[in-house]
Coordinates of C-alpha atoms and ligand atoms in Angstrom, one line a residue:
X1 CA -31.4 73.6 33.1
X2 CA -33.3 70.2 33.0
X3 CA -30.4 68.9 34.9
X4 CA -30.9 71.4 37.6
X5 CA -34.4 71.1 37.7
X6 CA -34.0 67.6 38.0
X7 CA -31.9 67.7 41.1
X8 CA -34.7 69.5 42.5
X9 CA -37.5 67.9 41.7
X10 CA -36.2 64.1 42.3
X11 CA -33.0 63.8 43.8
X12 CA -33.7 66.1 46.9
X13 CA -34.9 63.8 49.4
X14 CA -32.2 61.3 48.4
X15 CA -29.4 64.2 48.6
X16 CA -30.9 65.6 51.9
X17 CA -30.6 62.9 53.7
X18 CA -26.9 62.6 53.7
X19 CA -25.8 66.4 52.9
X20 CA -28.2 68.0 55.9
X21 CA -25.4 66.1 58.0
X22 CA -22.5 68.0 57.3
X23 CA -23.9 71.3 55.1
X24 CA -25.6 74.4 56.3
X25 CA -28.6 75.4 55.3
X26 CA -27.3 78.1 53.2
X27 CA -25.0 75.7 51.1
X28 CA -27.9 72.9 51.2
X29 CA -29.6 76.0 49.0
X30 CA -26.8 76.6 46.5
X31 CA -26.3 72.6 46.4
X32 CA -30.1 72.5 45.2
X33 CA -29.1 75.4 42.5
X34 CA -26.5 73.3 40.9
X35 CA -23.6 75.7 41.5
X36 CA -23.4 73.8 44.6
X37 CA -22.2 70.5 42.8
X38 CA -18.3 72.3 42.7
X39 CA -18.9 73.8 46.3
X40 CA -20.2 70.5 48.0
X41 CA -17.2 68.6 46.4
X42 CA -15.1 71.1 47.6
X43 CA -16.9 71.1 50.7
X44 CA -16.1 67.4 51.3
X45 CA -12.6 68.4 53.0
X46 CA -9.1 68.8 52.3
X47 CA -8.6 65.0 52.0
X48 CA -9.6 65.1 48.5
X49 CA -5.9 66.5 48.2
X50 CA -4.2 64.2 49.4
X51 CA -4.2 62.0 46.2
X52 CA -1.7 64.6 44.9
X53 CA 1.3 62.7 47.0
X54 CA 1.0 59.7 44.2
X55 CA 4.4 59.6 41.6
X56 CA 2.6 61.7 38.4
X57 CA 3.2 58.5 36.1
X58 CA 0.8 56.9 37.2
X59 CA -2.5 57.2 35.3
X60 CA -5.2 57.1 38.5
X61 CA -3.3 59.8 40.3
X62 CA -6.2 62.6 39.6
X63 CA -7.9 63.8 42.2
X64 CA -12.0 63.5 41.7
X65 CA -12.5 66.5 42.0
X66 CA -10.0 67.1 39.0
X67 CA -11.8 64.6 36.5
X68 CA -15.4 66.0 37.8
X69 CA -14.5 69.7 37.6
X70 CA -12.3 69.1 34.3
X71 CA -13.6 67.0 32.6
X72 CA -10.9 65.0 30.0
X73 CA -10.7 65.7 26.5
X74 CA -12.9 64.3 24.2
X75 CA -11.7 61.4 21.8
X76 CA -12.9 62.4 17.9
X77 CA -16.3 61.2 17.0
X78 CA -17.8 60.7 13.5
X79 CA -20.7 62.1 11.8
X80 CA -24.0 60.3 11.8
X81 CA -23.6 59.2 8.3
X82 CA -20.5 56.8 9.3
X83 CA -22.9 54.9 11.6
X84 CA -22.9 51.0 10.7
X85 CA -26.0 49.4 11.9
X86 CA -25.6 45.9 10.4
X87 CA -21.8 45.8 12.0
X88 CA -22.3 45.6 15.8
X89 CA -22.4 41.8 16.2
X90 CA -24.2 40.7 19.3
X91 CA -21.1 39.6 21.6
X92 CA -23.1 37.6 24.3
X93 CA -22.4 34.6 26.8
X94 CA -24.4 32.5 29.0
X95 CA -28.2 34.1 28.3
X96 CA -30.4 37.3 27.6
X97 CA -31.3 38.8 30.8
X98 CA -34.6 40.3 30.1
X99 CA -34.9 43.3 32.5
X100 CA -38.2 45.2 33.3
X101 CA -37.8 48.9 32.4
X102 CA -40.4 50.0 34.3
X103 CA -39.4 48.8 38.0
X104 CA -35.3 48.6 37.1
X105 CA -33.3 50.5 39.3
X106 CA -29.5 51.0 39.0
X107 CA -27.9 51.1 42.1
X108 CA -24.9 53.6 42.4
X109 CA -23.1 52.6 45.9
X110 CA -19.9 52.0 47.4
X111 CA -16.8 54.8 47.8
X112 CA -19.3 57.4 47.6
X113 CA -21.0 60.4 49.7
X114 CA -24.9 59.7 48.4
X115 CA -25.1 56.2 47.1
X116 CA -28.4 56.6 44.9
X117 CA -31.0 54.2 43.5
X118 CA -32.2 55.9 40.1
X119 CA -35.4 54.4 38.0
X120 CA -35.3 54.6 33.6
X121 CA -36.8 57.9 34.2
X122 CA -34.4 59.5 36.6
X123 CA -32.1 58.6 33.9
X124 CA -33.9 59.8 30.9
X125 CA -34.3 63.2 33.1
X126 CA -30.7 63.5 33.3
X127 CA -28.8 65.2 30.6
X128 CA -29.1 63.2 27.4
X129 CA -25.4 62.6 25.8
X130 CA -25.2 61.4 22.3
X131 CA -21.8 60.5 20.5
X132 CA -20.9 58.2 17.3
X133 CA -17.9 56.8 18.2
X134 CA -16.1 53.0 17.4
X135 CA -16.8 50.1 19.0
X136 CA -14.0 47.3 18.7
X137 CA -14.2 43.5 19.5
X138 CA -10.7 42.1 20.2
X139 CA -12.5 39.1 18.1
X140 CA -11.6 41.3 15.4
X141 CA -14.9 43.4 14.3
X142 CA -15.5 46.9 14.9
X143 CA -18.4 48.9 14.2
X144 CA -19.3 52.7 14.2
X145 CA -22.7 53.6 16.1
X146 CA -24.1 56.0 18.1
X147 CA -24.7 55.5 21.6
X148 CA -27.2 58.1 24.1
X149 CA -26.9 58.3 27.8
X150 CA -26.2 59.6 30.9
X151 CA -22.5 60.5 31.1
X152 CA -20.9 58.7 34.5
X153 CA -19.4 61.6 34.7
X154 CA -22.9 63.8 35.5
X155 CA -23.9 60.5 37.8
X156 CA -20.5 61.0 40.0
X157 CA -21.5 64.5 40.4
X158 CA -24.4 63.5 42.1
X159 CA -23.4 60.2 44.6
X160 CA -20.0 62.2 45.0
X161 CA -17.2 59.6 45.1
X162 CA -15.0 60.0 48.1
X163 CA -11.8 61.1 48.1
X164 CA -10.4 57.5 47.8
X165 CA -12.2 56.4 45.0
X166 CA -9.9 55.3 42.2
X167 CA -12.1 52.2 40.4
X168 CA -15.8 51.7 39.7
X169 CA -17.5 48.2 39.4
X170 CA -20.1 47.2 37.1
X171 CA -22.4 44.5 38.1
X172 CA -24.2 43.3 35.2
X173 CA -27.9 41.0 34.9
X174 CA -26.0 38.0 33.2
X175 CA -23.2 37.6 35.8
X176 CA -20.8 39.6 34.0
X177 CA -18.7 42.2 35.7
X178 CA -15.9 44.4 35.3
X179 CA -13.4 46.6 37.0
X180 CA -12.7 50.5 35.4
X181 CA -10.0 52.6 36.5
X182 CA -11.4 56.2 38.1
X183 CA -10.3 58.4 34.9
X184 CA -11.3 56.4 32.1
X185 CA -14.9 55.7 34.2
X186 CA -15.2 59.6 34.2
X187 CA -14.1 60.3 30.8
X188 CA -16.5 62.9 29.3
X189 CA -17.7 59.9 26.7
X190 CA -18.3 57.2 29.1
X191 CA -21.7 56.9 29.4
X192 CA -24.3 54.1 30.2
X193 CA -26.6 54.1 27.3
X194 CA -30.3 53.6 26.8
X195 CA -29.9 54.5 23.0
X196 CA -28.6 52.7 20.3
X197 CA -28.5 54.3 16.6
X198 CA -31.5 57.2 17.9
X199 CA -33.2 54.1 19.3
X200 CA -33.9 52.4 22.6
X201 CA -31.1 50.2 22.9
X202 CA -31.9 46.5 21.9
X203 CA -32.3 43.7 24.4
X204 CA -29.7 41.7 23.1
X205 CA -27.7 45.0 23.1
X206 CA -27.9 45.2 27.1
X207 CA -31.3 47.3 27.8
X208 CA -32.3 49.5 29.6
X209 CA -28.6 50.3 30.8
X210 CA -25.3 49.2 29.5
X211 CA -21.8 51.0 29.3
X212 CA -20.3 52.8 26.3
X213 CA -17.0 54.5 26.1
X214 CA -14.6 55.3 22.8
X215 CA -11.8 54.8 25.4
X216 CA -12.1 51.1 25.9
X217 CA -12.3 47.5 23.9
X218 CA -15.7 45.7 23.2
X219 CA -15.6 43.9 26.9
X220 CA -15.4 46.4 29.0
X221 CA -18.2 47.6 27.7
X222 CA -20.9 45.8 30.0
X223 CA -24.4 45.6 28.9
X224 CA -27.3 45.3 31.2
X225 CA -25.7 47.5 34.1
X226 CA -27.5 46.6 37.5
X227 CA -25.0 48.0 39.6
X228 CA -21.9 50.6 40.0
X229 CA -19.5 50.4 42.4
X230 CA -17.2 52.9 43.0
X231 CA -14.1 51.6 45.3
X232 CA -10.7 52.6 46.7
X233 CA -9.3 49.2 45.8
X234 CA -9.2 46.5 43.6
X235 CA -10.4 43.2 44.4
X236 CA -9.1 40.0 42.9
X237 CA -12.3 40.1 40.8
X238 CA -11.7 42.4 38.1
X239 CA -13.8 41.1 35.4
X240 CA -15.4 38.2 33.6
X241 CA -12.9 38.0 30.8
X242 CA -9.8 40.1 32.8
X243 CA -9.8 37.1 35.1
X244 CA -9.5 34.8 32.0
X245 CA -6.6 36.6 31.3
X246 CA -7.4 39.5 29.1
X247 CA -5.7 43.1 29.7
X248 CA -7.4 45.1 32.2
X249 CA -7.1 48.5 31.3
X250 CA -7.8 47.6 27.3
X251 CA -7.9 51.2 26.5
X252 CA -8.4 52.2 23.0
Ligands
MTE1 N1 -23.1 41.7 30.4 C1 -22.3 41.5 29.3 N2 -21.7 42.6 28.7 C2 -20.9 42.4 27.7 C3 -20.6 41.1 27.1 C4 -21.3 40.0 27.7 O1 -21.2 38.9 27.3 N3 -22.1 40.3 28.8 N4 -19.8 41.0 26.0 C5 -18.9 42.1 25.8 C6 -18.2 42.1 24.5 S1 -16.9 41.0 24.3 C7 -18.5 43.0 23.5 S2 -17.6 43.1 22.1 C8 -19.7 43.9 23.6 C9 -20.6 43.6 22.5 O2 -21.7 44.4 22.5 P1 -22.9 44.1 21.6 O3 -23.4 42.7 21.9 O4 -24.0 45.1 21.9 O5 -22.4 44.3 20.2 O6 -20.3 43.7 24.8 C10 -19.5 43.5 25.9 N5 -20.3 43.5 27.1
MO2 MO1 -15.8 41.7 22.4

């Protein structure tokens, strides 16, 4: 309910612009009630089906509208008590970037219907996920914590990736970047976190934003988000550590 409230209240003027386009008035209504969220992706054309003409083996050949409307299956969490808080090691390069809660705004843009521009508080108005889950360091540490956010999942319901879109980008405030395949990036765990162990997530541990996901190693998990991209190809740029030679999917 907070969700569709939400939508109402803060995202309508954003949404209008582009959906007032190419929706009646009527379905501009039922977008507004949530409901709409299935009918305007639906809405968005045929070409959304076209992905199905991919060979099945490969792992990016779901259609978004498959991975929004059902969502993956959830990886196993762990109950509170198995949380770690001395074991996350701060796995930083270069500097801190010290970001300003107050005026940040992540920028959600590329491959997408309604790119959006949402402040800390459109995020804490969204719906609050919370899982304990693993967090593994190819250095060789790993550490159990619990990590709140918004799902990317619940953000792609509301820029609604085009048809296309099979990677998302994340820009981060230090310079560091990295390249996520469509599936993984809308995995019903993927999130990008304000909270760290029932807290405000740490500066050192990427506030205000920064990606977590059971699904993937400790460096595709960016910290300090700034920016995500969503994109029907992948550039030569596929991430800080990828391009050093790391694996790119790293999946878990
Ligand atoms: N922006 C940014 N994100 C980053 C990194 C980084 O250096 N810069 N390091 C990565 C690595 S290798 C790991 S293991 C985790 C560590 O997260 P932590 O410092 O919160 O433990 O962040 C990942 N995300
Ligand atoms: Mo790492």
């Amino acid at each position: 309910m907070q969700f569709d409230k939400y939508i109402r209240n803060n995202l309508q003027k954003q949404l209008q612009h582009n959906l007032q386009r190419r929706f009646s008035r009527r379905q501009m209504l039922q977008f507004t009630g949530l409901s709409g969220l299935g009918l305007a992706l639906g809405s968005c054309g045929t070409s959304l089906y076209v992905d199905k003409v991919r060979p099945i083996f490969e792992p990016l050949n779901q259609s978004i509208e498959e991975l929004i409307l059902k969502p993956q299956t959830p990886v196993p969490e762990f109950p509170a008590s198995a949380i770690e808080p001395e074991a996350l090691l701060v796995n930083s390069f270069d500097f801190t970037p010290i970001i300003n809660p107050n005026t940040f705004k992540l920028v959600i843009d590329g491959a997408v219907d309604n790119p959006l521009q949402l402040s800390m508080s459109d995020m804490r108005s969204l719906p609050l996920t919370s899982m304990v889950i693993r967090h593994v360091c190819v250095e060789g540490w790993a550490a159990i914590v619990q990590w709140g956010g918004v799902r990317l999942l619940d953000l792609a319901k509301l820029v609604q990736p085009q048809a296309g879109a099979r990677y998302v980008y994340f820009e981060s405030a230090d310079g560091y970047y990295e390249s996520w395949d469509i599936a993984s990036s809308l995995h019903p765990q993927t999130l990008l976190a304000y909270q760290k162990n029932g807290e405000t997530i740490p500066v050192e541990n990427g506030a205000p934003l920064r990606l977590a996901s059971p699904i993937k190693l400790g460096y595709k998990q960016s910290k300090w988000v700034i920016r995500v991209t969503f994109a029907k190809e992948l550039s030569q740029r596929r991430g800080y550590w990828v391009d050093e030679g790391y694996e790119w999917f790293a999946g878990l």
